[in-house]
Short mmCIF file of C-alpha atoms in Angstrom, two decimals:
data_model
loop_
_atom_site.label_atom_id
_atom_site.label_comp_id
_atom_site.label_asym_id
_atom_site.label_seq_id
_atom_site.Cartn_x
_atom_site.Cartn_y
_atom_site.Cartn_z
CA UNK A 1 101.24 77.29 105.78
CA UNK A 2 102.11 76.66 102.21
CA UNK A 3 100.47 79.84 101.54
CA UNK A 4 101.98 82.07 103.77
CA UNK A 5 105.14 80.15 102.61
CA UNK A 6 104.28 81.49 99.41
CA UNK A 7 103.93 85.45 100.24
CA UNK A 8 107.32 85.16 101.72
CA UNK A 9 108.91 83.75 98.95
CA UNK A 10 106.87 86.68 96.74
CA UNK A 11 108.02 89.37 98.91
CA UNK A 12 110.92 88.33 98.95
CA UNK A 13 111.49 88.19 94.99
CA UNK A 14 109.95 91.68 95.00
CA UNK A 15 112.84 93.02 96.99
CA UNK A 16 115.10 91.51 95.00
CA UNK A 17 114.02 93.20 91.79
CA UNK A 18 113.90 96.50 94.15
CA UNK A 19 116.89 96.14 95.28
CA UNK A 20 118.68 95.25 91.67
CA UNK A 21 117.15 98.56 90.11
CA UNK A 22 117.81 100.65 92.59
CA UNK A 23 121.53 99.93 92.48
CA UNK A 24 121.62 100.38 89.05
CA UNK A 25 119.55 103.18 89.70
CA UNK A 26 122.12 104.60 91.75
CA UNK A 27 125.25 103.16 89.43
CA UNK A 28 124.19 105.25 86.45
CA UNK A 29 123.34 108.71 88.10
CA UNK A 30 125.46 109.24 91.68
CA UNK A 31 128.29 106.84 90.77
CA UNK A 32 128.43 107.49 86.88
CA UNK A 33 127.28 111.16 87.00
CA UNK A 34 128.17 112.44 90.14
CA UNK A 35 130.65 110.34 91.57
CA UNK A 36 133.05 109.03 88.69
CA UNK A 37 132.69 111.82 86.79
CA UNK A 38 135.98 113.45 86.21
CA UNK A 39 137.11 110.03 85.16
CA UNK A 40 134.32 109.01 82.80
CA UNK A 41 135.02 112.52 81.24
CA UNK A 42 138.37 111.17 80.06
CA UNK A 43 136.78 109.27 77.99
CA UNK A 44 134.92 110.74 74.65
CA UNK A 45 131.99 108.61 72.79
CA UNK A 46 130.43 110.60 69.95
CA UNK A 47 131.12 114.56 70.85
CA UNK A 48 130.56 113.46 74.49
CA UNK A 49 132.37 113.58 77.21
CA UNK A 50 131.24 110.11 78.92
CA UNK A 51 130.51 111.13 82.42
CA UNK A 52 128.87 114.37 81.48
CA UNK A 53 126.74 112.19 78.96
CA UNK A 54 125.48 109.67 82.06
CA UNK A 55 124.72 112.98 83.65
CA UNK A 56 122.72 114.80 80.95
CA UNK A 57 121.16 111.84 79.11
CA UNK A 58 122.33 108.97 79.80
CA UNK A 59 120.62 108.52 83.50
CA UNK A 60 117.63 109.56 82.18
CA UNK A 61 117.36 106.73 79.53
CA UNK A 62 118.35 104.17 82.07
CA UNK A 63 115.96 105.49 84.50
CA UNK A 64 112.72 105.27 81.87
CA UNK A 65 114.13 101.71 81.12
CA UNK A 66 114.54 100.62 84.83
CA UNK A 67 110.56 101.60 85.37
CA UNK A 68 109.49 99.62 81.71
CA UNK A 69 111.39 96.70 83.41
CA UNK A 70 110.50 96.92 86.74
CA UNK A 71 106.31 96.59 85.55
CA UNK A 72 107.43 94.09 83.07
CA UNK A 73 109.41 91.78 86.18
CA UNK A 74 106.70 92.57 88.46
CA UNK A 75 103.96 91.24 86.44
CA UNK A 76 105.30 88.30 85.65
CA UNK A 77 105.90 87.88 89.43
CA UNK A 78 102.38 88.45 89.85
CA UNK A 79 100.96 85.93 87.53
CA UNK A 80 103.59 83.59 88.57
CA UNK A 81 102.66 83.95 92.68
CA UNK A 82 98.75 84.31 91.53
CA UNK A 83 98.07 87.70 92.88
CA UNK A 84 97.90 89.44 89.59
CA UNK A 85 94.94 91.88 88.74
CA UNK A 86 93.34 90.78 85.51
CA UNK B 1 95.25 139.37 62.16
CA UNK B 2 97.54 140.57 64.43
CA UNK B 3 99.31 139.18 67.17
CA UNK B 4 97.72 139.57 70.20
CA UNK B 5 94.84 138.89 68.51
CA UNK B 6 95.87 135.50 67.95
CA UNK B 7 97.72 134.92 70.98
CA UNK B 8 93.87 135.72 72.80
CA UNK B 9 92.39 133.11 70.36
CA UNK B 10 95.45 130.44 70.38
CA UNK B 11 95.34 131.01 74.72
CA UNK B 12 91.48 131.25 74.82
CA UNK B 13 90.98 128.06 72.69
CA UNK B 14 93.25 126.06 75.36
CA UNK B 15 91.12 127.21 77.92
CA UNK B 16 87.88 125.99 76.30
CA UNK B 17 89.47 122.77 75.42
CA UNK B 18 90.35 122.10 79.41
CA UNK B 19 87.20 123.61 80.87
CA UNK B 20 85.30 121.45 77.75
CA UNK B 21 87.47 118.41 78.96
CA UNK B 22 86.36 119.33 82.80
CA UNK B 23 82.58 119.17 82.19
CA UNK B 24 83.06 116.12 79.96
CA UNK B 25 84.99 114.09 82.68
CA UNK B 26 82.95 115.46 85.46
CA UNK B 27 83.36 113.11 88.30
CA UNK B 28 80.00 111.41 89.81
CA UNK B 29 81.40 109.29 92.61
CA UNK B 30 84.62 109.42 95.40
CA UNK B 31 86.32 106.31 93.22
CA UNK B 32 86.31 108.85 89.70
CA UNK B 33 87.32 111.75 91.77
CA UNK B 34 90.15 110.59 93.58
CA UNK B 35 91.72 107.87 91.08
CA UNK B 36 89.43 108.36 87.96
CA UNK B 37 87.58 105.08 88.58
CA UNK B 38 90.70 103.64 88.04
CA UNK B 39 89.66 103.36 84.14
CA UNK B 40 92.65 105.54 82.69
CA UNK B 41 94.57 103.16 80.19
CA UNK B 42 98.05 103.06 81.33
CA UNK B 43 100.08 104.92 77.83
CA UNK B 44 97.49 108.17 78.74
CA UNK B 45 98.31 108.35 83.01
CA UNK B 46 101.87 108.17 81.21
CA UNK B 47 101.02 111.10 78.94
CA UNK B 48 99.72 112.90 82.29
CA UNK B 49 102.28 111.98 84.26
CA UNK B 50 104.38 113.36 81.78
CA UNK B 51 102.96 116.37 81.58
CA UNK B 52 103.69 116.68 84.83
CA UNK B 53 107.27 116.62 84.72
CA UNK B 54 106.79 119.18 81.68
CA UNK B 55 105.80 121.76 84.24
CA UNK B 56 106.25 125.54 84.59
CA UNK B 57 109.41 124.93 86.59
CA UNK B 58 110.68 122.00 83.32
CA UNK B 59 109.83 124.55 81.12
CA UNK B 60 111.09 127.81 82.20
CA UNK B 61 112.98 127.45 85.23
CA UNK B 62 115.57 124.10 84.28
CA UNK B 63 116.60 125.02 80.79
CA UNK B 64 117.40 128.55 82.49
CA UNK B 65 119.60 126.68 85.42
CA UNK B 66 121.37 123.99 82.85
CA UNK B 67 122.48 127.32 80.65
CA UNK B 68 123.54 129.13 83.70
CA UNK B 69 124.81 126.23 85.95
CA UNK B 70 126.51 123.76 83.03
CA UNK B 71 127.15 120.18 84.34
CA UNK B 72 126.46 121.41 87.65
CA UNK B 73 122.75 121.81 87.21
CA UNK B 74 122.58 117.69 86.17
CA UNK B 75 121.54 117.18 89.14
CA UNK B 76 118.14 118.76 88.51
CA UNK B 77 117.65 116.84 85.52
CA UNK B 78 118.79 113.53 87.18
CA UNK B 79 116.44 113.92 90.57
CA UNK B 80 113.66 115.45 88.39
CA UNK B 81 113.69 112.15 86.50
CA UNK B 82 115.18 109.61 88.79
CA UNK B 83 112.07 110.41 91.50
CA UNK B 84 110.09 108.93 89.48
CA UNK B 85 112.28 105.54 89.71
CA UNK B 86 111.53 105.93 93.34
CA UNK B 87 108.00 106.79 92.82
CA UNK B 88 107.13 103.87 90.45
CA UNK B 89 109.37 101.16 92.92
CA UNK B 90 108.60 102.22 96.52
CA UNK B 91 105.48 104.20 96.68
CA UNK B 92 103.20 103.37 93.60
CA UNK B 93 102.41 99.61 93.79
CA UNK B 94 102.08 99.94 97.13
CA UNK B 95 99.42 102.66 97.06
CA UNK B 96 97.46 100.86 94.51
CA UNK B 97 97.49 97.55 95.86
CA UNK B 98 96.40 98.69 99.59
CA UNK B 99 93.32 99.80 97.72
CA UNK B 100 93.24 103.41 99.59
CA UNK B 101 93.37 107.28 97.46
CA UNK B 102 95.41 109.01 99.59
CA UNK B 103 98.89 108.99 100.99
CA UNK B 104 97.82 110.06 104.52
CA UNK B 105 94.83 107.50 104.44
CA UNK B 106 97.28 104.74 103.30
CA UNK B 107 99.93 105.85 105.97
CA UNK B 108 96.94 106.22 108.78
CA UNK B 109 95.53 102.38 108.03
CA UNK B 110 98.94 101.15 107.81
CA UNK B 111 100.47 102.52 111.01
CA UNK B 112 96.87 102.11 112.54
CA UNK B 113 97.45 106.01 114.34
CA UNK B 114 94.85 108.89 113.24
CA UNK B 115 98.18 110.92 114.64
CA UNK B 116 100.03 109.57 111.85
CA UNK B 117 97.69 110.42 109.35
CA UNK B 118 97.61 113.97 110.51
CA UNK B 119 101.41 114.13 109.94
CA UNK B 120 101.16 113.02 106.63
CA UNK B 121 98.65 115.24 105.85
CA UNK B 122 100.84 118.29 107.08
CA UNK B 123 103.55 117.14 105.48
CA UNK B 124 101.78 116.66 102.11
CA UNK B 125 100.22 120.22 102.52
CA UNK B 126 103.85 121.61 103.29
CA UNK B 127 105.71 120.03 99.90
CA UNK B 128 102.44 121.16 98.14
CA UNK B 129 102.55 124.50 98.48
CA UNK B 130 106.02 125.14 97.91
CA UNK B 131 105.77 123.35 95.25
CA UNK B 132 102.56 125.35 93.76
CA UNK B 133 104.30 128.88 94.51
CA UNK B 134 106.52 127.70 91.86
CA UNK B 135 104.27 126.55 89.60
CA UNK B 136 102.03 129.78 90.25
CA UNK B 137 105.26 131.79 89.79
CA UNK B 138 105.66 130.50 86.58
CA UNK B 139 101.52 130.99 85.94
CA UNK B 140 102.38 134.28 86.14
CA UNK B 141 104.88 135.31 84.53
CA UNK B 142 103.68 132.84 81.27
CA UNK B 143 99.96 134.74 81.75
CA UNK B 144 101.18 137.67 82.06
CA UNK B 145 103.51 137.96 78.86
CA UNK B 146 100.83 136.20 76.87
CA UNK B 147 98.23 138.04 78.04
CA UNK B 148 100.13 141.08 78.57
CA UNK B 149 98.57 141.58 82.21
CA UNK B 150 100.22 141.89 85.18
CA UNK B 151 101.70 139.17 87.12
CA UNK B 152 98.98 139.19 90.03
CA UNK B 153 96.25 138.91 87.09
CA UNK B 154 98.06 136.36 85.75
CA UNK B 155 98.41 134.21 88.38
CA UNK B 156 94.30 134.92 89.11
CA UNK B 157 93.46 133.55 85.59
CA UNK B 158 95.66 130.60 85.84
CA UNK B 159 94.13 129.82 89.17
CA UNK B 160 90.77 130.30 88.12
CA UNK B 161 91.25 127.81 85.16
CA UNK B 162 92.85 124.88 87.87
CA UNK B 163 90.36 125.60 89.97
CA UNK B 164 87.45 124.88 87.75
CA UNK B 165 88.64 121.74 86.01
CA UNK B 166 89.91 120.10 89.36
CA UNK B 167 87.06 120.53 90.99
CA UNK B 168 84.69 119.47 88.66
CA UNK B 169 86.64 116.96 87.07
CA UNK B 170 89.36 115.21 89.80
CA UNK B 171 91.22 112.81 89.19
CA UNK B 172 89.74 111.78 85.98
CA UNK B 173 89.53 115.66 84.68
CA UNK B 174 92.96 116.49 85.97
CA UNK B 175 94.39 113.59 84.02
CA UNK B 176 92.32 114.42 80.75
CA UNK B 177 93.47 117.68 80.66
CA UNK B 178 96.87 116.96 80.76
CA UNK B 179 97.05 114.17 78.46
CA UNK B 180 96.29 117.22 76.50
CA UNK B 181 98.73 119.49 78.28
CA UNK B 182 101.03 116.44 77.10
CA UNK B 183 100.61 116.96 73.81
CA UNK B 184 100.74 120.78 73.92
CA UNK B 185 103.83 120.37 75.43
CA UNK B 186 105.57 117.52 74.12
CA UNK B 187 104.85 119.55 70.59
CA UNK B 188 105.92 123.06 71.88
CA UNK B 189 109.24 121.37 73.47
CA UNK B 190 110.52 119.38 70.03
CA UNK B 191 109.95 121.53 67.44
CA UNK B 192 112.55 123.58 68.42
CA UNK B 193 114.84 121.62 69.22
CA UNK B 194 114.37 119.77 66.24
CA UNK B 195 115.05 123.19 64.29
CA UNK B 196 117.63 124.41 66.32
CA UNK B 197 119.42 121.07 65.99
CA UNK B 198 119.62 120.81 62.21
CA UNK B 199 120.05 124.86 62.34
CA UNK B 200 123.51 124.22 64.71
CA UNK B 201 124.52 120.72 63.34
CA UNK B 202 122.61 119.47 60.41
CA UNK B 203 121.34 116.83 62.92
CA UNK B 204 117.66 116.69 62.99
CA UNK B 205 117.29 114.43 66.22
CA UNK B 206 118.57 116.79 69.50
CA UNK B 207 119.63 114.49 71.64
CA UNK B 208 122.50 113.04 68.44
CA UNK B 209 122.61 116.65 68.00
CA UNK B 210 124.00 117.87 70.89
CA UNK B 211 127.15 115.70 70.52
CA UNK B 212 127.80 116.41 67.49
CA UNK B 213 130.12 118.72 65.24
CA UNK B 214 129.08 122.42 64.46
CA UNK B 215 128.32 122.66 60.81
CA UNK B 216 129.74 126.54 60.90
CA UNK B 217 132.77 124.94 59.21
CA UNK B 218 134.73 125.42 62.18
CA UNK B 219 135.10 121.47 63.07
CA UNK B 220 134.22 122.21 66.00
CA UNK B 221 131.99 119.98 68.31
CA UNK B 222 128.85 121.70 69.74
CA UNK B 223 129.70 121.42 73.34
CA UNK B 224 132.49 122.19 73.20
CA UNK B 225 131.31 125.49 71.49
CA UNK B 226 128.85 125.89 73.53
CA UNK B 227 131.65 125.87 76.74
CA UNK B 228 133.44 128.23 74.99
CA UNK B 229 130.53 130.56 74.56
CA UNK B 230 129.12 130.50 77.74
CA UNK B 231 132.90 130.54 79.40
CA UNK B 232 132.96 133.68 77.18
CA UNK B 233 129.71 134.86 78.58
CA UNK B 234 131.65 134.53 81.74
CA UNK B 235 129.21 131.45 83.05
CA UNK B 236 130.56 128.39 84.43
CA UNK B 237 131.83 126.14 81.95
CA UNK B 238 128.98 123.34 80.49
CA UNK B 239 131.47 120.43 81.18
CA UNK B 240 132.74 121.65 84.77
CA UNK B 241 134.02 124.24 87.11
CA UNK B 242 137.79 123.81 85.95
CA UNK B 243 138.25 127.07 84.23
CA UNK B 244 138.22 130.39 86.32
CA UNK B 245 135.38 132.19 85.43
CA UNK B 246 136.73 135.34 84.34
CA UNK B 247 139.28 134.24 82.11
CA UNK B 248 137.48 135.68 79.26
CA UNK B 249 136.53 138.64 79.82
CA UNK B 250 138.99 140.87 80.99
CA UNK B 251 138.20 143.94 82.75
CA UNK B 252 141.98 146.28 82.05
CA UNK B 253 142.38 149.01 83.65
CA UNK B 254 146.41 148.63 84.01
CA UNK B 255 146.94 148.81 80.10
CA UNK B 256 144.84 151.93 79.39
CA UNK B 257 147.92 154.30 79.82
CA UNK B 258 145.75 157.53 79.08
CA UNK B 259 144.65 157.11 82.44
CA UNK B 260 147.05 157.70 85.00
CA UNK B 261 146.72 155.24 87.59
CA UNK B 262 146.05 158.17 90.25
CA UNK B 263 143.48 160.19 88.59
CA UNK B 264 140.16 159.41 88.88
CA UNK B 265 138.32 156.95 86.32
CA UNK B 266 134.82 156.75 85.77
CA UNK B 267 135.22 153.39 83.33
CA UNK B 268 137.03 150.41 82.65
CA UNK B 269 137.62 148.48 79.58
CA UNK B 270 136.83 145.06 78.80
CA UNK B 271 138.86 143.00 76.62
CA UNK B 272 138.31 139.78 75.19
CA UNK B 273 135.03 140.37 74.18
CA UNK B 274 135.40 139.84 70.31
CA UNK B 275 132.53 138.27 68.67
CA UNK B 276 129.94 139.18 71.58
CA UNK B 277 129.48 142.77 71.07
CA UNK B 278 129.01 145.11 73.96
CA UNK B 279 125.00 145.36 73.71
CA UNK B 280 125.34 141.43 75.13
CA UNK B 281 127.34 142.19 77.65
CA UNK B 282 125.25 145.04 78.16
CA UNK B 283 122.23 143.17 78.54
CA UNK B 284 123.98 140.24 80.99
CA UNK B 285 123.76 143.52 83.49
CA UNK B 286 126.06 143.11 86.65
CA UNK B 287 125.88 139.39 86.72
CA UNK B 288 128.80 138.70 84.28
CA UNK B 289 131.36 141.60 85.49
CA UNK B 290 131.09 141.67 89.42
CA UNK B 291 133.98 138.99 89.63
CA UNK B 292 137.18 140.45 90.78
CA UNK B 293 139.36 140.32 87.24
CA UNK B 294 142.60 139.38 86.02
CA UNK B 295 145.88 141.39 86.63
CA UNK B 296 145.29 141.33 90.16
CA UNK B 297 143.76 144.50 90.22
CA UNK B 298 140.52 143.65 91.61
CA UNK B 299 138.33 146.02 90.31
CA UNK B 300 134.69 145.47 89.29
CA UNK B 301 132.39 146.95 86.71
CA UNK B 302 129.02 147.63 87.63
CA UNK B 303 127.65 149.53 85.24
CA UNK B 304 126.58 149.46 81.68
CA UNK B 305 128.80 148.42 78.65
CA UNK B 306 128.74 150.39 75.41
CA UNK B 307 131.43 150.17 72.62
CA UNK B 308 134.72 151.97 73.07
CA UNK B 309 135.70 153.72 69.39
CA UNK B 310 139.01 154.22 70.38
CA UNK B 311 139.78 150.92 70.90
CA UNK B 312 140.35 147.47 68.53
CA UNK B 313 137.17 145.80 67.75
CA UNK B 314 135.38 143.97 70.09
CA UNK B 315 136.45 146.13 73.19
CA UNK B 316 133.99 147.37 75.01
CA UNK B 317 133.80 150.27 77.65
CA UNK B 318 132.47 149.76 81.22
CA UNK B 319 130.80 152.99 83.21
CA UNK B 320 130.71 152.74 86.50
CA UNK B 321 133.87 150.88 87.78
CA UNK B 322 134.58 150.24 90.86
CA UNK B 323 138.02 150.75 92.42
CA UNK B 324 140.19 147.79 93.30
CA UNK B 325 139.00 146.19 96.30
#
């Protein structure tokens, strides 16, 4: 019981992290790039325009950082719930 | 030496290095075919997987669609790399924890149905092949200007060379090979952009570069150079689709007053154009003039550019206009 008690509880702290990168996922290139972008171009950091930027670059750094995290979160989750691999 | 000399030995010396790496990684059991015994140290399947977005279509096909399309083509560049996200969240762990190779075996064990196995396997054959007639599109045209064959025997070598280090080597040789396909590319893509960087800006790191300030002396920032040049160019804008298109380049007819409006004309003239020269507009071909221009007269040039003499510098002379529509 307890340890079917426990997968739950795992599974259910993996969707969790899935579910909080994927909305940032989705913040930084539809909302960000796609979505807000006329607005964010309003604004100027560097010689940027600030929604182009998101679009162009700035997605793509959050996106390489979201996966780094994601393996980072999810091992510890692993080792924490016992299931890891090594 | 001379250079196709060189190119032969530079191309050929690639090709011994991935059919060396194929022999070398040769695959003895189903486990080293399929997932390379699962022995490759995570930084190098990065380095493959890399190489792997640093495809063909990365190579020649995006930067082409970004300098044609402007902001517009982002979307490229953020599903190129944002499927990954999606890879490395939903699909990967998965995959690897279920303990299976393949998508359709893990989708037929999971959904207990040989039917849906068979599915998945058409579907992966379907997004495969459409995706390799890219990538074999690309084979050929790269091939063939290096080589200097046609495109067919182009696309035959490049096959040939796939062929023989994914067969012999799987998983493992497939991933070998481009961990050094990785650092081919990774090499060929910064250099220039390195150069062309502190050539535009005086900022050796591109990605600073690009939003920074021309160092032309004309204050300007490079985008927004760039936006003018391409607007000029008469592409859509980098930053948008605000400005009309053909605001720069101005195909006049109306102010030509040799020409009576009556009388037939075999050109037009193009003003605007100062700083680009004719030959580029030339060379852009049809693409740049087939929008209906200014002064509501709606004519098109479809033909090729050349200077006009008789005209202020910069103006440039279009054979082959078409009357207003």
């Amino acid at each position: 019981m307890s340890d079917q008690k426990n997968r739950q509880s795992y599974w259910k702290a993996n969707l969790k992290l899935v579910a909080f990168c994927l909305g940032i996922w989705f913040v930084v290139s539809y909302l960000f790039g796609i979505i807000l972008v006329e607005q964010l171009n309003t604004i100027s950091i560097g010689g940027y325009k600030l929604g182009f930027w998101f679009a162009q670059q700035g997605s793509m750094y959050v996106f390489v950082v979201l996966i780094f995290f994601y393996a980072w979160r999810m091992n510890k989750l692993d080792r924490k719930f016992n299931v890891h691999e090594d | 030496m001379d250079l196709k000399t060189l190119t032969y030995l530079v191309v050929g010396a690639t090709f011994l290095l991935y059919i060396g790496i194929a022999i070398w990684a040769r695959a003895s059991t189903t486990r080293e075919f399929y997932v390379a015994g699962t022995g490759v140290h995570p930084i190098a399947n990065g380095m493959a997987t890399a190489a792997d977005w640093m495809s063909a279509a990365s190579f020649i096909s995006m930067a082409g669609l970004i300098a044609f399309l402007g902001y517009d083509a982002s979307v490229y560049l953020m599903g190129w790399t944002g499927g990954y996200v999606l890879l490395a969240l939903l699909l990967a762990p998965y995959l690897r924890k279920f303990g299976k190779f393949t998508v359709p075996e893990f989708i037929g064990e999971r959904y207990y149905s040989k039917l849906a196995r068979l599915v998945a396997v058409i579907c992966l054959i379907v997004a495969s092949i459409t995706y390799v007639i890219g990538q074999m599109k690309g084979v050929g045209v790269a091939f063939g200007r290096f080589l200097e064959v046609d495109f067919e025997t182009g696309v035959g070598v490049g096959m040939a060379i796939v062929f023989v280090y994914a067969v012999l080597g799987g998983m493992k040789g497939i991933t070998y090979t481009q961990i050094a396909q990785y650092c081919v590319l990774i090499f060929a893509y910064t250099v220039p952009a390195i150069f062309i960087a502190l050539n535009l800006t005086g900022n050796p790191i591109p990605q600073l570069g690009l939003g920074s300030t021309m160092n032309d002396g004309s204050g300007l920032l490079l985008l927004d150079k760039l936006d003018l040049i391409v607007t000029d160019l008469g592409f859509r804008r980098i930053y948008g689709t605000k400005r009309d298109f053909t605001q720069y380049v101005l195909i006049d007819d109306v102010s030509d007053d040799r020409y009576s409006r009556s009388a037939p004309r075999d050109h037009a003239f193009l003003h605007g154009t100062e700083g680009l020269g004719c030959a580029n507009l030339g060379r852009l071909g049809t693409g740049i003039h087939r929008h209906p221009v200014h002064h509501g007269s709606g004519s098109w040039c479809n033909g090729p550019v050349e200077p006009d003499g008789d005209h202020p510098v910069g103006s440039c002379r279009c054979r082959g206009w078409q009357p207003p529509v």
